[in-house]
């Protein structure tokens, strides 16, 4: 490998700080992506948790939606958590009127699938390809994956079988927040995907 | 293999506030306003019966909103819905939790129900946000279980000066703690009237253990961006939107300015052609008993 990859974190709204902290802890070079010029500098992108309807509006307002979608189609590795998973999905149920996504992953995602904040929870999720031990995960007004298209691999499910982590090529999406728990394995796995892509 | 789910933990309560960072939370008094706020890019709405400017104008005791209104707003939008309980009114909080609001604001904007005790927020699964004018007050609220803090400002005035004062004060006191030697933190805790463990935590991390928004008097995109540049994680806008000439355009413009709070060209653009801002009251013209920020301690 020729150089250390630069990882962008989409920094318009959401838990940007937590993702930056985990990536920095792993020694990654990070850039906050707020404008198209920032996107051009990065080798890979993390889409944080936040409010998906707001991230959608802001990426369109600042002309990032199309370039992000194009870069992902060209093979740029991307990791989305929670709202980030929603942003990656081809199809969305229970979005607000006119809500759009980058359409980078052939799945259907249901927004706010667990209900109100009092139904949010922490648990452990088995992601055998990512980590030998279960990851501590916060599900905060979280979405779930209700349909998985061809070529999309399920990385993790809840005990009741609901799908909460998927991967297709260089695109990884999870419905929970390992970064809120200070878990680093998923980001480490993502950095592995990025390095492999660059060689 | 089954794992137990843990509801209402610190991480889950504080976590929702983490997801709201970089966003604008808007006061709404009807389902129609809630829809306008959601469409404009609000990250959450605060459901209440009267905005602070009207509470101020009409006087009287201000209480929790009618459950019907809160339910209509929850049914209308899919972004998080917050609602206010009076300081110390733990039964209003029980009602709001029962209604499944996403966050409760134990708020000085309403008339306090207890002039001694705040709500014991650890007793709830739903998270709480509380106001603070300084670091000691913020840490006392966190010690009672608050999962998010907002600097108070002076609600319903459109005068941002108090919001500026409070966010500067909180962040200034945090910076002061980080420069102290460990043996000085005991006295600092005494002077802040805050638990030593929280004071020591802030001294070592250089930030509050929960998200810090700002509130009270924010009326323009530039006001909101200034709060962000002063270190707020996000902004509450109360009367500033729906008491202005063009709420929809102003709401969108404030969202835009907060997302790019360091970019003067975006803030300039967002400030153009918004029509009348809310009329506003200078805080210095308010007699002391009418200053809401002095409620809570």
XYZ file of C-alpha atoms in Angstrom:
496
model
C 0.000 0.000 0.000
C 1.373 3.360 -1.015
C -0.091 5.751 1.553
C -2.326 6.000 4.605
C -5.935 6.466 3.423
C -7.886 9.618 4.262
C -11.252 8.909 5.856
C -13.964 11.543 5.577
C -16.765 11.904 8.103
C -19.878 13.606 6.739
C -20.059 16.512 9.188
C -23.306 18.377 8.514
C -25.319 17.012 11.455
C -25.196 14.138 13.932
C -22.673 12.232 16.027
C -19.666 13.344 13.986
C -17.427 13.756 17.055
C -17.845 10.135 18.196
C -16.852 8.785 14.766
C -13.846 11.115 14.565
C -12.721 9.961 18.020
C -12.913 6.251 17.148
C -11.123 6.759 13.815
C -8.383 8.877 15.411
C -7.965 6.267 18.136
C -7.301 3.742 15.355
C -4.662 6.047 13.854
C -6.666 6.984 10.759
C -6.223 10.311 8.958
C -9.599 12.028 9.117
C -11.278 14.937 7.344
C -14.667 16.504 8.083
C -16.753 16.639 4.929
C -19.076 19.654 4.742
C -18.642 20.719 1.113
C -17.986 18.983 -2.242
C -14.330 20.128 -2.146
C -13.798 18.153 1.069
C -15.299 15.034 -0.492
C -12.770 15.198 -3.319
C -9.932 14.811 -0.771
C -11.118 11.586 0.833
C -10.607 7.907 0.001
C -13.598 6.715 2.019
C -16.586 8.159 3.867
C -18.366 7.567 7.165
C -21.979 8.729 7.365
C -22.773 9.277 11.056
C -25.926 8.854 13.077
C -28.209 11.839 13.316
C -31.597 12.786 11.951
C -31.803 11.224 8.474
C -34.393 13.699 7.179
C -32.045 16.562 8.085
C -28.897 14.909 6.689
C -30.849 14.330 3.456
C -31.862 18.006 3.213
C -28.408 19.335 4.059
C -26.549 17.064 1.607
C -28.870 18.297 -1.142
C -28.696 21.950 -0.008
C -24.878 21.945 -0.116
C -24.672 19.885 -3.326
C -23.094 16.849 -1.709
C -25.827 14.283 -2.367
C -25.032 13.631 -6.011
C -21.228 13.562 -5.678
C -21.474 11.202 -2.678
C -23.811 8.900 -4.542
C -21.513 8.971 -7.610
C -18.359 8.296 -5.583
C -19.997 5.297 -3.891
C -21.113 3.980 -7.296
C -17.481 4.304 -8.427
C -16.394 2.076 -5.539
C -15.547 4.495 -2.704
C -15.827 2.551 0.575
C -18.529 3.887 2.885
C -19.749 3.068 6.384
C -23.149 4.311 7.562
C -24.507 4.003 11.110
C -28.192 4.493 11.969
C -29.189 7.584 9.949
C -26.159 6.701 7.791
C -27.699 3.294 7.021
C -30.926 5.053 6.003
C -28.979 7.387 3.704
C -27.420 4.381 1.911
C -30.613 2.369 1.338
C -32.272 2.037 -2.068
C -35.713 2.022 -0.488
C -37.044 3.665 2.657
C -40.294 3.162 4.561
C -41.667 5.679 7.083
C -39.523 8.544 5.812
C -40.875 12.107 5.829
C -42.575 13.437 2.661
C -40.038 13.807 -0.109
C -37.161 12.237 1.851
C -34.443 10.884 -0.431
C -31.417 8.632 -0.027
C -28.150 8.032 -1.912
C -29.510 4.670 -3.180
C -26.178 2.889 -2.790
C -27.281 -0.365 -1.175
C -30.011 -2.706 -2.440
C -31.965 -2.938 0.795
C -35.182 -1.589 2.247
C -34.847 0.207 5.566
C -37.636 1.042 7.972
C -37.044 4.307 9.809
C -37.710 4.553 13.607
C -38.470 0.818 13.575
C -38.438 0.393 17.363
C -40.650 3.375 18.240
C -40.082 6.350 20.532
C -36.994 7.106 22.623
C -38.346 5.134 25.625
C -38.053 2.054 23.375
C -34.384 2.764 22.565
C -31.912 0.328 24.149
C -28.394 -1.008 24.441
C -27.583 -4.625 23.725
C -24.877 -6.881 22.306
C -24.793 -7.852 18.660
C -22.871 -10.728 17.117
C -20.977 -9.698 13.995
C -18.830 -12.801 13.367
C -17.049 -11.359 10.318
C -16.210 -8.149 12.172
C -15.319 -9.228 15.684
C -14.766 -12.508 17.569
C -16.758 -11.164 20.530
C -20.184 -9.487 20.400
C -20.181 -5.681 20.048
C -21.894 -3.410 22.551
C -24.421 -1.451 20.504
C -26.810 1.433 21.199
C -30.073 1.368 19.218
C -31.411 4.919 19.396
C -34.719 5.433 17.570
C -33.010 2.976 15.263
C -33.972 1.715 11.811
C -33.927 -1.945 10.701
C -33.308 -3.660 7.389
C -36.560 -5.232 6.170
C -35.390 -6.432 2.738
C -31.985 -7.536 1.499
C -31.342 -7.528 -2.244
C -29.111 -9.806 -4.264
C -25.432 -9.544 -3.459
C -26.044 -7.957 -0.046
C -24.548 -9.927 2.846
C -26.070 -9.915 6.324
C -23.353 -9.138 8.891
C -25.501 -9.151 12.002
C -28.978 -9.814 13.372
C -30.742 -9.304 16.665
C -31.718 -12.353 18.726
C -35.204 -12.210 17.131
C -33.685 -12.382 13.639
C -34.129 -8.752 12.643
C -31.310 -7.603 10.367
C -29.199 -4.770 11.745
C -25.902 -4.927 9.795
C -25.261 -5.494 6.079
C -22.478 -5.230 3.514
C -22.403 -5.150 -0.257
C -18.935 -4.752 -1.754
C -17.391 -1.666 -0.167
C -20.677 -0.424 1.307
C -21.360 -1.243 4.966
C -24.442 -0.157 6.903
C -25.486 -0.825 10.501
C -28.632 0.332 12.263
C -26.931 0.900 15.633
C -24.126 2.979 17.184
C -20.924 1.122 18.079
C -19.214 4.561 18.185
C -21.409 5.746 21.076
C -20.196 2.745 23.065
C -16.550 3.442 22.186
C -16.409 0.160 20.227
C -13.640 0.212 17.607
C -13.937 -3.172 15.850
C -16.443 -2.110 13.192
C -14.319 0.899 12.226
C -11.236 -1.328 12.199
C -13.040 -3.723 9.868
C -14.045 -0.760 7.680
C -10.434 0.495 7.546
C -9.476 -3.019 6.364
C -12.020 -2.736 3.524
C -10.606 0.713 2.637
C -6.992 -0.517 2.579
C -7.903 -3.503 0.437
C -9.748 -1.225 -1.967
C -6.731 1.066 -2.356
C -4.231 -1.714 -3.130
C -27.497 -16.412 21.511
C -29.755 -13.938 23.266
C -28.612 -10.748 24.956
C -30.682 -8.627 27.286
C -31.792 -5.235 26.103
C -31.116 -2.363 28.463
C -33.616 0.510 28.224
C -33.122 4.020 29.614
C -29.396 3.636 30.344
C -27.132 6.683 30.487
C -25.704 5.880 27.076
C -29.123 5.525 25.495
C -30.426 8.745 27.087
C -27.342 10.814 26.333
C -27.010 9.088 22.957
C -30.165 10.646 21.494
C -28.792 14.108 22.332
C -25.520 13.128 20.602
C -27.544 12.426 17.441
C -29.138 15.888 17.582
C -25.761 17.687 17.458
C -25.375 20.244 14.699
C -29.134 20.601 14.604
C -31.887 23.098 15.398
C -34.724 22.257 17.810
C -37.790 24.411 17.206
C -40.666 25.421 19.518
C -44.062 24.613 17.999
C -47.571 25.165 19.371
C -49.655 23.313 16.751
C -49.344 20.210 14.566
C -49.202 22.503 11.494
C -46.199 24.342 12.913
C -44.566 21.006 13.739
C -44.914 19.948 10.102
C -43.434 23.253 8.906
C -40.510 22.770 11.305
C -39.891 19.196 10.136
C -40.042 20.227 6.473
C -37.614 23.080 7.158
C -35.033 20.685 8.600
C -35.587 20.822 12.373
C -33.764 17.986 14.104
C -36.528 17.830 16.750
C -39.521 19.898 17.862
C -40.477 21.193 21.296
C -44.247 20.895 21.732
C -45.778 23.577 23.932
C -48.996 25.520 24.340
C -47.543 29.018 24.134
C -44.129 30.139 22.959
C -42.094 31.978 25.600
C -42.840 35.395 24.039
C -46.578 34.796 24.599
C -46.071 33.363 28.092
C -44.210 36.572 28.836
C -46.901 38.793 27.272
C -49.902 36.979 28.768
C -48.449 36.266 32.210
C -50.100 33.842 34.633
C -48.952 30.334 35.554
C -47.448 28.423 32.627
C -47.839 24.634 32.778
C -47.308 21.428 30.810
C -49.233 21.348 27.512
C -52.514 19.504 26.967
C -51.814 15.803 26.222
C -54.064 16.063 23.141
C -51.796 18.698 21.640
C -48.677 16.656 22.345
C -50.263 13.514 20.866
C -51.303 15.416 17.718
C -47.762 16.641 17.268
C -46.284 13.159 17.853
C -48.736 11.789 15.273
C -47.836 14.478 12.730
C -44.027 14.360 12.647
C -41.472 11.542 12.667
C -38.552 13.539 14.097
C -38.122 13.473 17.902
C -40.733 15.366 19.929
C -39.775 17.080 23.175
C -42.145 18.653 25.691
C -41.763 20.829 28.776
C -42.521 20.015 32.404
C -42.359 22.569 35.216
C -39.233 22.561 37.377
C -39.751 19.978 40.116
C -43.093 18.749 38.726
C -42.365 15.038 38.582
C -45.987 14.127 37.852
C -46.085 16.296 34.717
C -42.939 14.379 33.785
C -44.696 11.048 34.426
C -47.503 12.171 32.097
C -45.046 13.205 29.388
C -43.225 9.880 29.672
C -46.553 8.066 29.422
C -47.273 10.046 26.217
C -43.924 8.740 24.902
C -42.321 12.094 24.197
C -38.681 11.566 23.192
C -37.191 14.120 25.612
C -38.554 16.124 28.557
C -37.383 19.701 29.072
C -37.531 20.559 32.780
C -37.911 24.194 31.930
C -37.672 27.579 33.605
C -39.932 28.893 30.819
C -42.851 27.320 32.718
C -43.713 28.368 36.271
C -41.692 26.300 38.757
C -43.692 23.730 40.765
C -41.027 23.311 43.452
C -38.683 26.083 44.539
C -36.382 23.664 46.366
C -36.042 20.423 44.413
C -35.683 19.631 40.749
C -37.111 16.374 39.356
C -35.161 13.215 40.234
C -34.510 12.397 36.614
C -32.870 9.020 37.328
C -36.390 7.679 38.037
C -37.353 7.919 34.368
C -36.649 5.945 31.183
C -37.235 9.034 29.043
C -34.247 11.421 28.971
C -34.304 15.011 30.258
C -32.767 18.263 29.078
C -32.317 21.058 31.632
C -31.281 24.689 31.453
C -28.157 26.145 33.075
C -26.594 29.572 33.354
C -23.214 28.336 34.606
C -21.156 25.169 35.023
C -22.190 24.473 38.618
C -25.862 24.565 37.666
C -25.205 22.291 34.658
C -23.377 19.737 36.833
C -26.099 19.797 39.500
C -28.656 18.976 36.808
C -26.447 16.187 35.413
C -26.073 14.835 38.954
C -29.901 14.673 39.105
C -29.927 12.674 35.862
C -30.156 15.275 33.063
C -28.908 13.707 29.807
C -28.537 16.995 27.933
C -27.922 20.606 28.965
C -28.964 23.814 27.266
C -27.641 27.166 28.305
C -30.701 29.198 29.327
C -30.406 32.588 27.710
C -33.512 34.705 28.242
C -36.434 32.985 26.501
C -39.035 34.930 24.556
C -36.983 38.096 24.124
C -35.226 37.772 20.768
C -32.248 39.279 22.619
C -29.304 36.924 22.290
C -27.105 38.620 24.886
C -28.038 36.318 27.772
C -27.510 33.199 25.642
C -24.063 34.547 24.805
C -23.345 35.231 28.465
C -24.374 31.740 29.578
C -22.541 29.726 26.919
C -19.399 31.809 27.470
C -19.714 31.337 31.218
C -20.151 27.542 31.015
C -17.320 27.049 28.529
C -15.081 29.526 30.378
C -15.564 27.641 33.635
C -14.794 24.350 31.862
C -11.547 25.815 30.477
C -10.612 27.049 33.932
C -11.069 23.547 35.378
C -8.802 21.978 32.755
C -5.914 24.202 33.843
C -6.185 23.344 37.552
C -3.950 20.929 39.383
C -5.729 17.918 40.943
C -5.520 19.307 44.488
C -7.332 22.486 43.405
C -10.375 20.561 42.143
C -11.732 19.949 45.647
C -12.183 23.648 46.279
C -13.398 24.161 42.704
C -16.140 21.590 43.374
C -17.091 23.411 46.557
C -17.208 26.762 44.781
C -19.196 25.389 41.837
C -21.512 23.661 44.345
C -21.224 20.543 42.229
C -20.219 16.937 42.993
C -16.458 16.395 43.011
C -16.650 13.341 40.702
C -18.334 15.352 37.934
C -15.960 18.277 38.401
C -12.949 15.935 38.119
C -14.447 14.336 34.996
C -14.945 17.711 33.298
C -11.422 18.788 34.298
C -9.920 15.732 32.619
C -12.084 15.626 29.446
C -12.451 19.385 28.905
C -16.168 19.065 28.169
C -19.478 18.291 29.821
C -20.318 14.573 29.992
C -23.516 15.382 28.050
C -24.335 17.406 24.958
C -24.557 21.192 25.422
C -27.069 23.136 23.319
C -27.866 26.799 23.674
C -31.252 28.514 23.953
C -33.040 31.729 24.800
C -33.157 34.724 22.477
C -31.797 33.207 19.247
C -33.666 34.949 16.401
C -31.439 35.019 13.300
C -29.104 32.715 11.325
C -26.161 34.809 12.545
C -27.305 34.462 16.189
C -27.440 30.679 15.764
C -24.041 30.483 14.045
C -22.506 32.639 16.790
C -23.735 30.189 19.441
C -22.115 27.349 17.468
C -18.832 29.259 17.140
C -18.947 29.839 20.904
C -18.976 26.071 21.375
C -22.628 25.006 21.440
C -23.385 21.545 20.027
C -26.694 22.803 18.610
C -29.404 25.409 19.065
C -32.943 25.685 20.415
C -35.044 28.357 18.734
C -38.216 29.240 20.585
C -40.263 32.282 19.717
C -37.709 33.356 17.083
C -39.253 31.324 14.265
C -43.034 31.379 14.590
C -43.092 34.972 15.903
C -41.267 36.184 12.783
C -42.627 37.418 9.443
C -41.796 34.291 7.414
C -41.387 31.277 9.728
C -40.707 28.755 6.967
C -37.889 30.735 5.348
C -36.385 31.712 8.714
C -36.466 28.113 9.975
C -34.648 26.875 6.859
C -32.117 29.691 7.031
C -31.252 28.936 10.678
C -30.812 25.224 9.880
C -28.490 26.159 7.018
C -26.397 28.560 9.112
C -25.985 26.014 11.921
C -24.783 23.294 9.518
C -22.049 25.595 8.117
C -21.551 27.788 11.169
C -17.974 28.727 10.309
C -18.664 29.711 6.710
C -19.473 33.434 6.442
C -20.609 33.107 2.832
C -23.263 30.530 3.768
C -24.387 32.597 6.784
C -24.600 35.742 4.629
C -26.663 33.911 2.066
C -28.918 32.460 4.784
C -29.480 35.946 6.251
C -30.890 37.473 3.044
C -34.566 38.326 2.516
C -36.041 36.732 5.610
C -38.529 39.521 6.306
C -39.297 40.713 9.814
C -37.465 39.083 12.704
C -39.437 38.764 15.931
C -39.839 42.185 17.479
C -37.964 41.408 20.645
C -37.437 42.905 24.068
C -34.099 44.067 25.423
C -33.267 41.954 28.464
C -31.984 45.075 30.244
C -35.545 46.510 30.046
C -37.021 43.480 31.815
C -37.680 43.884 35.516
C -35.830 41.216 37.491
C -38.939 39.190 38.505
C -39.720 38.699 34.801
C -36.338 37.168 34.003
C -36.893 33.460 33.421
C -33.209 32.498 33.556
C -33.199 33.175 37.300
C -35.647 30.307 37.848
C -33.802 27.092 38.744
C -30.672 27.039 40.821
